[in-house]
Amino acid sequence: MSDAAPTVLLVEDDPQIRRFLRVTLPAHGYRLVEAESGQDGIAQAATRAPEIVLLDLGLPDVDGLEVIRRLREWSAVPIVVLSARGLERDKVQALDAGADDYLTKPFGVEELLARLRVSLRHAATAAAGPPSPVFATGDLGVDLAARRVTVRGREVHLTPTEFKLLSILVRHAGKVVTQRQLLVQVWGPGAAGSPHYLRVQMHGLRHKIEETPVRPRYLITEPGVGYRLREAT
């Protein structure tokens, strides 16, 4: 194992998942540190300084949401939540508390590795300094400073609300942004309970950006949680 291998801290009490990742992650170039409880996870994060944390929400001692809040008091380490299927409310709360992403159990190896790569890439970009005002992925280009959007080289006119919505997703590209976060940032705190605002604007945005709006390439819905701007691979 190279000394440059990123360290992943796994905070998980399920022995089967720990065994699975104990084999999988080192085989793909990661160094694994394990913790079976929330308290141990917080301690390991402080002493091992991992590059990324994989965190189960259902821990035996401390609620996973509390672990996120406590880590965010002193650390900006990327946190990818591991969530049981169907717990959308827990996912939303985790993202609002400061998690960067989530995976639904059971999850596939390729998806896990992709989420790790995205989170690590964004952490490295943030550490390097302010983000570039120009974002490009696939045939989509967004110049945040010039407020200009192009698709396949042609400029697309967006309304001010559509551009604001897209710009938030661009700044968090690859990450899930919750409905509440988008509503509050675009329309203000009073709109937090009005998800139909978001659905209408997203519908219009997809028709301007996506080649096939019903099968979006970029603007991905995370059911019950929010939206993600998927970067082309």
mmCIF file of C-alpha atoms in Angstrom:
data_model
loop_
_atom_site.group_PDB
_atom_site.id
_atom_site.type_symbol
_atom_site.label_atom_id
_atom_site.label_comp_id
_atom_site.label_asym_id
_atom_site.label_seq_id
_atom_site.Cartn_x
_atom_site.Cartn_y
_atom_site.Cartn_z
ATOM 1 C CA MET A 1 0.000 0.000 0.000
ATOM 2 C CA SER A 2 1.446 3.371 -1.035
ATOM 3 C CA ASP A 3 1.969 6.044 1.607
ATOM 4 C CA ALA A 4 0.020 8.344 -0.738
ATOM 5 C CA ALA A 5 -3.062 6.115 -0.640
ATOM 6 C CA PRO A 6 -6.101 8.083 0.622
ATOM 7 C CA THR A 7 -7.263 7.007 4.070
ATOM 8 C CA VAL A 8 -10.943 6.128 4.377
ATOM 9 C CA LEU A 9 -12.443 6.058 7.857
ATOM 10 C CA LEU A 10 -15.360 3.617 7.957
ATOM 11 C CA VAL A 11 -17.729 4.178 10.894
ATOM 12 C CA GLU A 12 -20.001 1.155 10.690
ATOM 13 C CA ASP A 13 -21.254 -1.441 13.192
ATOM 14 C CA ASP A 14 -22.341 -4.012 10.591
ATOM 15 C CA PRO A 15 -19.565 -6.668 10.445
ATOM 16 C CA GLN A 16 -20.585 -7.822 6.960
ATOM 17 C CA ILE A 17 -20.151 -4.366 5.450
ATOM 18 C CA ARG A 18 -16.855 -3.926 7.293
ATOM 19 C CA ARG A 19 -15.576 -7.247 5.916
ATOM 20 C CA PHE A 20 -16.722 -6.312 2.410
ATOM 21 C CA LEU A 21 -14.982 -2.923 2.465
ATOM 22 C CA ARG A 22 -11.920 -4.347 4.214
ATOM 23 C CA VAL A 23 -11.264 -6.312 1.014
ATOM 24 C CA THR A 24 -12.679 -3.907 -1.564
ATOM 25 C CA LEU A 25 -11.130 -0.560 -0.665
ATOM 26 C CA PRO A 26 -7.468 -1.650 -0.289
ATOM 27 C CA ALA A 27 -7.808 -3.518 -3.599
ATOM 28 C CA HIS A 28 -8.641 -0.182 -5.248
ATOM 29 C CA GLY A 29 -5.866 1.868 -3.703
ATOM 30 C CA TYR A 30 -7.399 3.079 -0.430
ATOM 31 C CA ARG A 31 -6.151 2.688 3.116
ATOM 32 C CA LEU A 32 -8.979 1.648 5.475
ATOM 33 C CA VAL A 33 -9.439 2.583 9.136
ATOM 34 C CA GLU A 34 -12.439 1.081 10.940
ATOM 35 C CA ALA A 35 -14.608 2.218 13.827
ATOM 36 C CA GLU A 36 -17.616 0.299 15.167
ATOM 37 C CA SER A 37 -19.231 3.172 17.074
ATOM 38 C CA GLY A 38 -19.816 6.879 16.786
ATOM 39 C CA GLN A 39 -17.539 7.799 19.666
ATOM 40 C CA ASP A 40 -14.732 5.677 18.270
ATOM 41 C CA GLY A 41 -15.319 7.208 14.832
ATOM 42 C CA ILE A 42 -14.946 10.745 16.192
ATOM 43 C CA ALA A 43 -11.762 9.740 18.004
ATOM 44 C CA GLN A 44 -10.325 8.035 14.916
ATOM 45 C CA ALA A 45 -11.134 11.083 12.791
ATOM 46 C CA ALA A 46 -9.170 13.249 15.205
ATOM 47 C CA THR A 47 -6.146 10.957 15.464
ATOM 48 C CA ARG A 48 -5.921 9.425 11.956
ATOM 49 C CA ALA A 49 -6.857 12.534 9.879
ATOM 50 C CA PRO A 50 -8.615 10.549 7.128
ATOM 51 C CA GLU A 51 -9.149 12.001 3.665
ATOM 52 C CA ILE A 52 -12.788 10.850 3.692
ATOM 53 C CA VAL A 53 -15.336 9.332 6.101
ATOM 54 C CA LEU A 54 -17.916 6.646 5.300
ATOM 55 C CA LEU A 55 -20.546 6.934 8.026
ATOM 56 C CA ASP A 56 -23.452 4.657 8.912
ATOM 57 C CA LEU A 57 -26.404 6.528 10.403
ATOM 58 C CA GLY A 58 -27.580 3.669 12.628
ATOM 59 C CA LEU A 59 -24.774 3.393 15.160
ATOM 60 C CA PRO A 60 -25.093 1.648 18.556
ATOM 61 C CA ASP A 61 -24.022 4.558 20.764
ATOM 62 C CA VAL A 62 -24.267 7.968 19.066
ATOM 63 C CA ASP A 63 -26.738 8.851 16.332
ATOM 64 C CA GLY A 64 -24.998 9.297 12.969
ATOM 65 C CA LEU A 65 -26.430 12.802 12.629
ATOM 66 C CA GLU A 66 -24.751 13.778 15.891
ATOM 67 C CA VAL A 67 -21.448 12.375 14.618
ATOM 68 C CA ILE A 68 -21.743 14.607 11.533
ATOM 69 C CA ARG A 69 -22.484 17.682 13.633
ATOM 70 C CA ARG A 70 -19.568 17.004 15.961
ATOM 71 C CA LEU A 71 -17.143 16.419 13.092
ATOM 72 C CA ARG A 72 -18.299 19.621 11.403
ATOM 73 C CA GLU A 73 -17.409 21.597 14.530
ATOM 74 C CA TRP A 74 -13.739 21.217 13.653
ATOM 75 C CA SER A 75 -13.304 19.315 10.373
ATOM 76 C CA ALA A 76 -14.176 19.797 6.700
ATOM 77 C CA VAL A 77 -13.371 16.165 5.826
ATOM 78 C CA PRO A 78 -15.781 14.802 3.170
ATOM 79 C CA ILE A 79 -18.480 12.649 4.757
ATOM 80 C CA VAL A 80 -20.374 10.064 2.706
ATOM 81 C CA VAL A 81 -23.346 8.663 4.596
ATOM 82 C CA LEU A 82 -24.352 5.007 4.379
ATOM 83 C CA SER A 83 -28.132 4.836 4.684
ATOM 84 C CA ALA A 84 -30.661 2.021 4.841
ATOM 85 C CA ARG A 85 -33.084 1.883 1.916
ATOM 86 C CA GLY A 86 -36.137 4.124 2.217
ATOM 87 C CA LEU A 87 -34.899 6.444 4.967
ATOM 88 C CA GLU A 88 -35.190 9.624 2.877
ATOM 89 C CA ARG A 89 -35.780 11.809 5.935
ATOM 90 C CA ASP A 90 -32.557 10.610 7.520
ATOM 91 C CA LYS A 91 -30.670 11.289 4.280
ATOM 92 C CA VAL A 92 -32.019 14.827 4.083
ATOM 93 C CA GLN A 93 -31.169 15.497 7.723
ATOM 94 C CA ALA A 94 -27.665 14.117 7.204
ATOM 95 C CA LEU A 95 -27.039 16.333 4.185
ATOM 96 C CA ASP A 96 -28.432 19.358 5.984
ATOM 97 C CA ALA A 97 -26.204 18.563 8.972
ATOM 98 C CA GLY A 98 -23.093 18.720 6.794
ATOM 99 C CA ALA A 99 -22.667 15.389 5.005
ATOM 100 C CA ASP A 100 -21.403 15.652 1.434
ATOM 101 C CA ASP A 101 -23.125 12.650 -0.103
ATOM 102 C CA TYR A 102 -24.926 9.417 0.687
ATOM 103 C CA LEU A 103 -25.131 5.846 -0.523
ATOM 104 C CA THR A 104 -28.183 3.667 -0.105
ATOM 105 C CA LYS A 105 -27.639 0.159 1.232
ATOM 106 C CA PRO A 106 -27.089 -2.190 -0.477
ATOM 107 C CA PHE A 107 -24.668 -0.402 -2.777
ATOM 108 C CA GLY A 108 -22.444 -1.533 -5.643
ATOM 109 C CA VAL A 109 -18.655 -1.339 -5.698
ATOM 110 C CA GLU A 110 -18.492 0.871 -8.783
ATOM 111 C CA GLU A 111 -20.950 3.402 -7.374
ATOM 112 C CA LEU A 112 -19.078 3.502 -4.064
ATOM 113 C CA LEU A 113 -15.748 4.080 -5.811
ATOM 114 C CA ALA A 114 -17.266 6.794 -8.016
ATOM 115 C CA ARG A 115 -18.693 8.644 -5.002
ATOM 116 C CA LEU A 116 -15.337 8.436 -3.236
ATOM 117 C CA ARG A 117 -13.512 9.826 -6.283
ATOM 118 C CA VAL A 118 -15.950 12.733 -6.639
ATOM 119 C CA SER A 119 -15.778 13.659 -2.948
ATOM 120 C CA LEU A 120 -11.976 13.498 -2.884
ATOM 121 C CA ARG A 121 -11.706 15.525 -6.088
ATOM 122 C CA HIS A 122 -13.930 18.265 -4.690
ATOM 123 C CA ALA A 123 -12.042 18.312 -1.402
ATOM 124 C CA ALA A 124 -8.760 18.747 -3.302
ATOM 125 C CA THR A 125 -10.253 21.566 -5.391
ATOM 126 C CA ALA A 126 -11.528 23.355 -2.294
ATOM 127 C CA ALA A 127 -8.127 23.044 -0.622
ATOM 128 C CA ALA A 128 -6.408 24.494 -3.703
ATOM 129 C CA GLY A 129 -8.334 27.759 -3.491
ATOM 130 C CA PRO A 130 -11.455 29.470 -4.833
ATOM 131 C CA PRO A 131 -13.317 27.498 -7.517
ATOM 132 C CA SER A 132 -13.068 28.493 -11.159
ATOM 133 C CA PRO A 133 -15.999 30.600 -12.369
ATOM 134 C CA VAL A 134 -16.194 28.432 -15.481
ATOM 135 C CA PHE A 135 -17.679 24.944 -15.144
ATOM 136 C CA ALA A 136 -17.747 22.428 -17.979
ATOM 137 C CA THR A 137 -18.825 18.807 -18.161
ATOM 138 C CA GLY A 138 -19.790 16.884 -21.280
ATOM 139 C CA ASP A 139 -21.489 19.353 -23.635
ATOM 140 C CA LEU A 140 -22.662 21.644 -20.813
ATOM 141 C CA GLY A 141 -20.777 24.842 -20.005
ATOM 142 C CA VAL A 142 -21.626 27.349 -17.254
ATOM 143 C CA ASP A 143 -19.764 30.631 -16.809
ATOM 144 C CA LEU A 144 -20.848 31.782 -13.359
ATOM 145 C CA ALA A 145 -19.190 35.190 -13.641
ATOM 146 C CA ALA A 146 -20.667 36.021 -17.051
ATOM 147 C CA ARG A 147 -23.974 34.280 -16.227
ATOM 148 C CA ARG A 148 -23.681 32.400 -19.513
ATOM 149 C CA VAL A 149 -24.798 28.833 -20.204
ATOM 150 C CA THR A 150 -23.963 26.842 -23.334
ATOM 151 C CA VAL A 151 -25.126 23.418 -24.505
ATOM 152 C CA ARG A 152 -23.243 21.786 -27.373
ATOM 153 C CA GLY A 153 -21.557 25.122 -28.031
ATOM 154 C CA ARG A 154 -24.779 27.129 -28.344
ATOM 155 C CA GLU A 155 -25.841 29.701 -25.761
ATOM 156 C CA VAL A 156 -29.008 28.884 -23.818
ATOM 157 C CA HIS A 157 -31.158 31.626 -22.285
ATOM 158 C CA LEU A 158 -32.178 30.953 -18.690
ATOM 159 C CA THR A 159 -34.461 32.991 -16.488
ATOM 160 C CA PRO A 160 -32.812 34.530 -13.387
ATOM 161 C CA THR A 161 -34.414 31.856 -11.191
ATOM 162 C CA GLU A 162 -33.296 29.022 -13.475
ATOM 163 C CA PHE A 163 -29.736 30.366 -13.514
ATOM 164 C CA LYS A 164 -29.649 30.718 -9.738
ATOM 165 C CA LEU A 165 -30.867 27.135 -9.341
ATOM 166 C CA LEU A 166 -28.313 25.825 -11.832
ATOM 167 C CA SER A 167 -25.477 27.833 -10.273
ATOM 168 C CA ILE A 168 -26.126 26.273 -6.855
ATOM 169 C CA LEU A 169 -26.009 22.793 -8.374
ATOM 170 C CA VAL A 170 -22.810 23.708 -10.267
ATOM 171 C CA ARG A 171 -21.089 24.869 -7.078
ATOM 172 C CA HIS A 172 -21.991 21.510 -5.517
ATOM 173 C CA ALA A 173 -21.490 19.425 -8.671
ATOM 174 C CA GLY A 174 -21.479 15.709 -7.964
ATOM 175 C CA LYS A 175 -23.123 16.165 -4.574
ATOM 176 C CA VAL A 176 -26.735 15.861 -3.521
ATOM 177 C CA VAL A 177 -28.367 19.188 -2.676
ATOM 178 C CA THR A 178 -31.550 18.774 -0.665
ATOM 179 C CA GLN A 179 -34.883 20.264 -1.686
ATOM 180 C CA ARG A 180 -34.877 22.434 1.418
ATOM 181 C CA GLN A 181 -31.391 23.778 0.692
ATOM 182 C CA LEU A 182 -32.388 24.699 -2.860
ATOM 183 C CA LEU A 183 -35.696 26.261 -1.853
ATOM 184 C CA VAL A 184 -34.129 28.395 0.871
ATOM 185 C CA GLN A 185 -31.183 29.516 -1.259
ATOM 186 C CA VAL A 186 -33.249 30.319 -4.358
ATOM 187 C CA TRP A 187 -36.517 31.639 -2.899
ATOM 188 C CA GLY A 188 -35.724 32.317 0.762
ATOM 189 C CA PRO A 189 -36.685 30.689 4.100
ATOM 190 C CA GLY A 190 -40.409 31.214 3.510
ATOM 191 C CA ALA A 191 -40.325 28.820 0.548
ATOM 192 C CA ALA A 192 -38.936 25.840 2.508
ATOM 193 C CA GLY A 193 -42.340 24.140 2.477
ATOM 194 C CA SER A 194 -43.118 24.760 -1.206
ATOM 195 C CA PRO A 195 -41.430 21.985 -3.216
ATOM 196 C CA HIS A 196 -43.672 22.662 -6.222
ATOM 197 C CA TYR A 197 -41.618 25.817 -6.890
ATOM 198 C CA LEU A 198 -38.614 23.584 -7.380
ATOM 199 C CA ARG A 199 -40.382 21.019 -9.560
ATOM 200 C CA VAL A 200 -41.639 23.683 -11.957
ATOM 201 C CA GLN A 201 -38.231 25.332 -12.340
ATOM 202 C CA MET A 202 -36.390 22.030 -12.697
ATOM 203 C CA HIS A 203 -38.835 20.957 -15.405
ATOM 204 C CA GLY A 204 -38.082 24.115 -17.383
ATOM 205 C CA LEU A 205 -34.343 23.866 -16.789
ATOM 206 C CA ARG A 206 -34.200 20.287 -18.027
ATOM 207 C CA HIS A 207 -36.029 21.200 -21.225
ATOM 208 C CA LYS A 208 -33.391 23.843 -21.945
ATOM 209 C CA ILE A 209 -30.311 21.834 -21.002
ATOM 210 C CA GLU A 210 -31.030 18.139 -21.448
ATOM 211 C CA GLU A 211 -31.108 16.486 -24.841
ATOM 212 C CA THR A 212 -33.785 14.108 -23.504
ATOM 213 C CA PRO A 213 -35.463 15.787 -20.512
ATOM 214 C CA VAL A 214 -37.293 12.643 -19.363
ATOM 215 C CA ARG A 215 -33.937 10.826 -19.178
ATOM 216 C CA PRO A 216 -31.655 13.584 -17.883
ATOM 217 C CA ARG A 217 -27.908 13.272 -18.239
ATOM 218 C CA TYR A 218 -26.995 16.091 -15.875
ATOM 219 C CA LEU A 219 -29.883 17.170 -13.617
ATOM 220 C CA ILE A 220 -30.574 14.037 -11.619
ATOM 221 C CA THR A 221 -33.433 13.610 -9.143
ATOM 222 C CA GLU A 222 -32.594 11.910 -5.862
ATOM 223 C CA PRO A 223 -36.118 10.718 -4.886
ATOM 224 C CA GLY A 224 -37.359 12.129 -1.622
ATOM 225 C CA VAL A 225 -34.101 14.014 -1.055
ATOM 226 C CA GLY A 226 -33.196 16.574 -3.715
ATOM 227 C CA TYR A 227 -31.114 16.952 -6.860
ATOM 228 C CA ARG A 228 -27.583 16.302 -8.079
ATOM 229 C CA LEU A 229 -25.679 17.792 -11.009
ATOM 230 C CA ARG A 230 -24.009 14.695 -12.388
ATOM 231 C CA GLU A 231 -20.635 15.233 -13.996
ATOM 232 C CA ALA A 232 -20.038 13.447 -17.292
ATOM 233 C CA THR A 233 -17.527 10.619 -17.216
#
